[in-house]
Structure formats: C-alpha cells, structure tokens
Amino acid sequence: LKEGIYHGEDEDQRISELCLFRSTNGEGWTTLKEYIERMPEGQEAIYTITGPALKTLESSPHLEALRAKGYEVLLLTDAVDEWILPRLTEFDGKPLRAVEKGAIDLEDDEQKKAREEQQEEHKELLGAMCESLAEQLSEVRFSGRLAESAAVLVSGENALSPQLERMLKSQGQEIPPQKRILELNASHPIVRGLKKLYDVDPKSPRVGEVTELLYGQALLGEGSELEDPARFAKLVTDLIVESVGAKA
C-alpha cells in the first residue's frame, strides 16, 4: 500500500486512507484519519519522525516539546516510509511535518522572544561551538523542541534524513557529507556551565570538547553511528575522571 503512494499519484488519497502507522498514542496502529480525529485544538499539522527502531523513536529528544503540548507523532520505521513522505505531503488538508527537519514552531510569542534574546546573548559561544565542529555542523542554535535533553541534531528542511542517508549508504551509494544543525536546550545546566566557562576563557579547549560530546550524544540518540567512537570514549572517560576527582 505504501509503495502505491510512492509509485502512484494518490490524488484522491484512497491509498493513504488505508495505510497504518505506529504512533506515540499507544502500542497499536493508527490511520491518518484516526490521527486527525485525535488532534487537540491548536494543532495544525500531522507530525512524523523516521528512524531505525521503534524504541529509538519513542525516546527521541525531538518529541519532548510535542509531548508537552499533547501532540501525537507518527513513528515511521519502515524503509518505504522515507520514500513516501516526499509524496504524501498532506492528508485531509493537514500538512505532514517531519519533526527532525527544519524549525518547529511550538512556542508562543513570549517563549519565542525569550529564546531569541538568549540566542543573541549567547551568540559568541554558539559561534565558537559551531566553529569547533565546522566540518559536521552548519549551525548551533537554541531549540524550541527540547524540554529535558541538552541537545538534538536537526537536518535542513530539504536535506536527507539520517535514516535515508544510512539506507542509501548501505546500498553502496555515495552520499555527499551533510552538515547538520545542533540545537541546544538553553535552560540545561550544561549550556549554563558552558556560558560561564566561555566567559572566563573564550579559548578554552573544553568548549570544543563539550561540543563534541553533545554532538556524539545527539548522534547516538537518533540511532546514528559515531564518527570516531574511540575519541568519544576518551572524552567521556576524561569527563568521568574529572567529575569523581580521580586525577592524580
């Protein structure tokens, strides 16, 4: 059925009406029509997230702010899901929105203004963090989608998702390196600590090291592989040694 969406026009949405999806609503399956019927007042889009496994998606930081608002998210783990999303852009007048791509507008005017002010206040720190991983990141910014986690990786609006990139590489296709956006939780203790560290010593190597850790943590959280596991393990070990006061 899902392949029918990819290969056909599906102008009357007859095929998409029959498709079943997992979601954050429960352990069963749901149709798009049932999803819309459950949408709370104020929700304008059908939210989706793709990934390698159901458990990975259920615990994804991308869902934190959506859960806080009571918004349901479709959890897409079928390989074909990656191919149908560019065609299935709306259902019954509601646009489908990938929560792991682009910006997600979940804030009210006051929250958005506060985040923008924090972004300006931390501009130099965010720039230094981005520069420390210039080959991997296109931007480091504060997030409107995080409630508890420190960081999450976001793809550009029209970029390949990490899941699709993994699939294409497994088929032997060469994929040009894609820079990601690292979004940070402005209220997280790690971010506050980084700001203090940067204010004392803007050239401290710890700023780059913590950025690497946040980047690696975000990769693992979305089910992606670390680019340099040995390097990540060393940074974690050094951090543990420092935290327990075990330095000689």
CSV table of N, CA and C in Angstrom, one decimal, residues 134-215:
chain,number,residue,atom,x,y,z
A,134,ALA,N,33.2,22.5,12.6
A,134,ALA,CA,32.8,23.2,11.3
A,134,ALA,C,32.6,22.2,10.2
A,135,GLU,N,33.2,21.0,10.2
A,135,GLU,CA,33.0,20.0,9.2
A,135,GLU,C,31.7,19.3,9.3
A,136,GLN,N,31.2,19.2,10.5
A,136,GLN,CA,30.0,18.5,10.8
A,136,GLN,C,28.7,19.4,10.9
A,137,LEU,N,28.9,20.6,11.4
A,137,LEU,CA,27.8,21.4,11.7
A,137,LEU,C,27.7,22.7,10.8
A,138,SER,N,26.5,23.0,10.5
A,138,SER,CA,26.3,24.3,9.7
A,138,SER,C,25.8,25.4,10.7
A,139,GLU,N,25.3,25.0,11.9
A,139,GLU,CA,24.8,26.0,12.8
A,139,GLU,C,24.6,25.4,14.2
A,140,VAL,N,24.8,26.2,15.2
A,140,VAL,CA,24.5,25.8,16.6
A,140,VAL,C,23.5,26.8,17.1
A,141,ARG,N,22.3,26.4,17.5
A,141,ARG,CA,21.3,27.4,17.9
A,141,ARG,C,20.5,26.8,19.1
A,142,PHE,N,19.7,27.7,19.7
A,142,PHE,CA,18.8,27.3,20.8
A,142,PHE,C,17.6,26.7,20.2
A,143,SER,N,17.0,25.8,20.9
A,143,SER,CA,15.9,25.0,20.4
A,143,SER,C,14.5,25.3,21.0
A,144,GLY,N,13.5,25.1,20.2
A,144,GLY,CA,12.1,25.3,20.7
A,144,GLY,C,11.5,23.9,20.8
A,145,ARG,N,12.2,22.8,20.6
A,145,ARG,CA,11.7,21.5,20.6
A,145,ARG,C,12.2,20.6,21.8
A,146,LEU,N,13.1,21.2,22.6
A,146,LEU,CA,13.6,20.4,23.7
A,146,LEU,C,13.0,20.9,25.0
A,147,ALA,N,12.8,19.9,25.9
A,147,ALA,CA,12.2,20.2,27.2
A,147,ALA,C,13.2,19.7,28.3
A,148,GLU,N,13.8,18.6,28.1
A,148,GLU,CA,14.7,18.0,29.1
A,148,GLU,C,16.1,17.7,28.6
A,149,SER,N,16.3,17.2,27.4
A,149,SER,CA,17.6,16.9,26.9
A,149,SER,C,18.4,18.1,26.6
A,150,ALA,N,19.7,17.9,26.6
A,150,ALA,CA,20.7,19.0,26.4
A,150,ALA,C,20.8,19.4,24.9
A,151,ALA,N,20.7,18.4,24.0
A,151,ALA,CA,20.9,18.8,22.6
A,151,ALA,C,20.2,17.8,21.7
A,152,VAL,N,20.1,18.2,20.5
A,152,VAL,CA,19.5,17.3,19.4
A,152,VAL,C,20.0,17.8,18.1
A,153,LEU,N,20.1,16.8,17.2
A,153,LEU,CA,20.6,17.2,15.8
A,153,LEU,C,19.4,17.3,14.9
A,154,VAL,N,19.4,18.3,14.1
A,154,VAL,CA,18.3,18.6,13.1
A,154,VAL,C,18.9,18.7,11.7
A,155,SER,N,18.2,18.2,10.8
A,155,SER,CA,18.6,18.3,9.4
A,155,SER,C,17.9,19.5,8.7
A,156,GLY,N,18.4,20.0,7.6
A,156,GLY,CA,17.8,21.1,6.9
A,156,GLY,C,16.5,20.6,6.3
A,157,GLU,N,15.6,21.6,6.0
A,157,GLU,CA,14.3,21.3,5.6
A,157,GLU,C,14.2,20.4,4.4
A,158,ASN,N,15.2,20.5,3.4
A,158,ASN,CA,15.2,19.7,2.2
A,158,ASN,C,16.3,18.7,2.2
A,159,ALA,N,17.0,18.5,3.3
A,159,ALA,CA,18.1,17.5,3.4
A,159,ALA,C,17.6,16.1,3.6
A,160,LEU,N,18.5,15.2,3.3
A,160,LEU,CA,18.2,13.8,3.6
A,160,LEU,C,18.1,13.5,5.1
A,161,SER,N,17.2,12.7,5.5
A,161,SER,CA,17.2,12.3,6.9
A,161,SER,C,18.3,11.4,7.2
A,162,PRO,N,18.7,11.3,8.5
A,162,PRO,CA,19.8,10.3,8.8
A,162,PRO,C,19.4,8.9,8.4
A,163,GLN,N,18.1,8.5,8.6
A,163,GLN,CA,17.7,7.2,8.2
A,163,GLN,C,17.8,6.9,6.8
A,164,LEU,N,17.4,7.8,5.9
A,164,LEU,CA,17.6,7.7,4.5
A,164,LEU,C,19.0,7.7,4.1
A,165,GLU,N,19.8,8.5,4.7
A,165,GLU,CA,21.3,8.5,4.4
A,165,GLU,C,21.9,7.1,4.7
A,166,ARG,N,21.5,6.5,5.8
A,166,ARG,CA,22.0,5.2,6.2
A,166,ARG,C,21.6,4.2,5.2
A,167,MET,N,20.4,4.3,4.8
A,167,MET,CA,19.8,3.3,3.8
A,167,MET,C,20.6,3.4,2.5
A,168,LEU,N,20.8,4.6,2.0
A,168,LEU,CA,21.5,4.8,0.7
A,168,LEU,C,22.9,4.3,0.8
A,169,LYS,N,23.6,4.6,1.9
A,169,LYS,CA,25.0,4.1,2.0
A,169,LYS,C,25.1,2.6,2.1
A,170,SER,N,24.1,2.0,2.7
A,170,SER,CA,24.1,0.5,2.8
A,170,SER,C,23.9,-0.1,1.5
A,171,GLN,N,23.3,0.6,0.5
A,171,GLN,CA,23.2,0.1,-0.9
A,171,GLN,C,24.3,0.5,-1.7
A,172,GLY,N,25.4,1.0,-1.1
A,172,GLY,CA,26.6,1.3,-1.9
A,172,GLY,C,26.6,2.7,-2.6
A,173,GLN,N,25.6,3.5,-2.3
A,173,GLN,CA,25.6,4.8,-2.9
A,173,GLN,C,26.5,5.8,-2.2
A,174,GLU,N,27.1,6.7,-2.9
A,174,GLU,CA,28.0,7.7,-2.4
A,174,GLU,C,27.1,8.9,-2.0
A,175,ILE,N,27.1,9.3,-0.8
A,175,ILE,CA,26.3,10.4,-0.3
A,175,ILE,C,27.3,11.6,0.1
A,176,PRO,N,27.1,12.7,-0.5
A,176,PRO,CA,28.0,13.9,-0.1
A,176,PRO,C,27.8,14.2,1.4
A,177,PRO,N,28.8,14.5,2.1
A,177,PRO,CA,28.7,14.9,3.5
A,177,PRO,C,27.6,16.0,3.7
A,178,GLN,N,26.8,15.7,4.7
A,178,GLN,CA,25.7,16.7,5.0
A,178,GLN,C,26.0,17.3,6.4
A,179,LYS,N,26.0,18.6,6.4
A,179,LYS,CA,26.2,19.3,7.7
A,179,LYS,C,24.8,19.4,8.4
A,180,ARG,N,24.9,19.2,9.7
A,180,ARG,CA,23.6,19.2,10.5
A,180,ARG,C,23.6,20.5,11.4
A,181,ILE,N,22.4,20.7,12.0
A,181,ILE,CA,22.2,21.8,12.9
A,181,ILE,C,22.2,21.2,14.3
A,182,LEU,N,23.0,21.7,15.2
A,182,LEU,CA,22.9,21.3,16.6
A,182,LEU,C,22.1,22.2,17.4
A,183,GLU,N,20.9,21.7,17.9
A,183,GLU,CA,20.1,22.6,18.7
A,183,GLU,C,20.3,22.3,20.2
A,184,LEU,N,20.3,23.3,21.0
A,184,LEU,CA,20.6,23.2,22.4
A,184,LEU,C,19.4,23.7,23.2
A,185,ASN,N,19.3,23.1,24.4
A,185,ASN,CA,18.3,23.5,25.4
A,185,ASN,C,18.9,24.6,26.2
A,186,ALA,N,18.4,25.8,26.0
A,186,ALA,CA,19.0,27.0,26.6
A,186,ALA,C,19.0,26.9,28.2
A,187,SER,N,18.0,26.2,28.7
A,187,SER,CA,17.9,26.1,30.2
A,187,SER,C,18.6,24.9,30.8
A,188,HIS,N,19.3,24.1,30.0
A,188,HIS,CA,20.0,23.0,30.5
A,188,HIS,C,21.3,23.4,31.3
A,189,PRO,N,21.6,22.7,32.4
A,189,PRO,CA,22.8,23.0,33.2
A,189,PRO,C,24.1,23.0,32.4
A,190,ILE,N,24.2,22.1,31.4
A,190,ILE,CA,25.4,22.0,30.6
A,190,ILE,C,25.6,23.3,29.8
A,191,VAL,N,24.5,23.9,29.3
A,191,VAL,CA,24.6,25.1,28.5
A,191,VAL,C,25.0,26.3,29.4
A,192,ARG,N,24.4,26.3,30.6
A,192,ARG,CA,24.7,27.4,31.5
A,192,ARG,C,26.2,27.3,32.0
A,193,GLY,N,26.7,26.0,32.2
A,193,GLY,CA,28.0,25.8,32.5
A,193,GLY,C,29.0,26.2,31.4
A,194,LEU,N,28.6,25.9,30.2
A,194,LEU,CA,29.4,26.3,29.0
A,194,LEU,C,29.6,27.8,28.9
A,195,LYS,N,28.5,28.5,29.2
A,195,LYS,CA,28.5,30.0,29.1
A,195,LYS,C,29.5,30.6,30.1
A,196,LYS,N,29.4,30.0,31.4
A,196,LYS,CA,30.4,30.5,32.4
A,196,LYS,C,31.8,30.2,32.0
A,197,LEU,N,32.0,29.0,31.4
A,197,LEU,CA,33.4,28.6,31.0
A,197,LEU,C,33.9,29.5,29.9
A,198,TYR,N,33.0,29.8,28.9
A,198,TYR,CA,33.4,30.7,27.8
A,198,TYR,C,33.6,32.1,28.3
A,199,ASP,N,32.9,32.6,29.2
A,199,ASP,CA,33.0,34.0,29.7
A,199,ASP,C,34.4,34.1,30.4
A,200,VAL,N,34.8,33.1,31.1
A,200,VAL,CA,36.1,33.1,31.8
A,200,VAL,C,37.3,33.0,30.8
A,201,ASP,N,37.1,32.0,29.8
A,201,ASP,CA,38.2,31.8,28.9
A,201,ASP,C,37.6,31.3,27.5
A,202,PRO,N,37.4,32.3,26.6
A,202,PRO,CA,36.8,32.0,25.3
A,202,PRO,C,37.6,31.0,24.5
A,203,LYS,N,38.9,30.9,24.8
A,203,LYS,CA,39.8,29.9,24.0
A,203,LYS,C,40.0,28.6,24.7
A,204,SER,N,39.2,28.3,25.8
A,204,SER,CA,39.3,27.1,26.5
A,204,SER,C,39.0,25.9,25.6
A,205,PRO,N,39.9,24.9,25.5
A,205,PRO,CA,39.6,23.7,24.7
A,205,PRO,C,38.4,22.9,25.2
A,206,ARG,N,38.0,23.1,26.4
A,206,ARG,CA,36.8,22.4,27.0
A,206,ARG,C,35.6,22.7,26.2
A,207,VAL,N,35.5,24.0,25.7
A,207,VAL,CA,34.3,24.3,24.9
A,207,VAL,C,34.1,23.4,23.7
A,208,GLY,N,35.2,23.2,23.0
A,208,GLY,CA,35.2,22.3,21.8
A,208,GLY,C,34.9,20.9,22.2
A,209,GLU,N,35.5,20.4,23.3
A,209,GLU,CA,35.3,19.0,23.8
A,209,GLU,C,33.9,18.8,24.2
A,210,VAL,N,33.3,19.7,24.9
A,210,VAL,CA,31.9,19.5,25.3
A,210,VAL,C,31.0,19.5,24.1
A,211,THR,N,31.3,20.4,23.1
A,211,THR,CA,30.5,20.4,21.9
A,211,THR,C,30.6,19.0,21.2
A,212,GLU,N,31.8,18.4,21.2
A,212,GLU,CA,32.0,17.1,20.6
A,212,GLU,C,31.1,16.1,21.4
A,213,LEU,N,31.1,16.2,22.7
A,213,LEU,CA,30.3,15.2,23.5
A,213,LEU,C,28.8,15.4,23.2
A,214,LEU,N,28.3,16.6,23.1
A,214,LEU,CA,26.9,16.9,22.8
A,214,LEU,C,26.5,16.4,21.4
A,215,TYR,N,27.4,16.6,20.5
A,215,TYR,CA,27.2,16.1,19.1
A,215,TYR,C,27.2,14.6,19.1
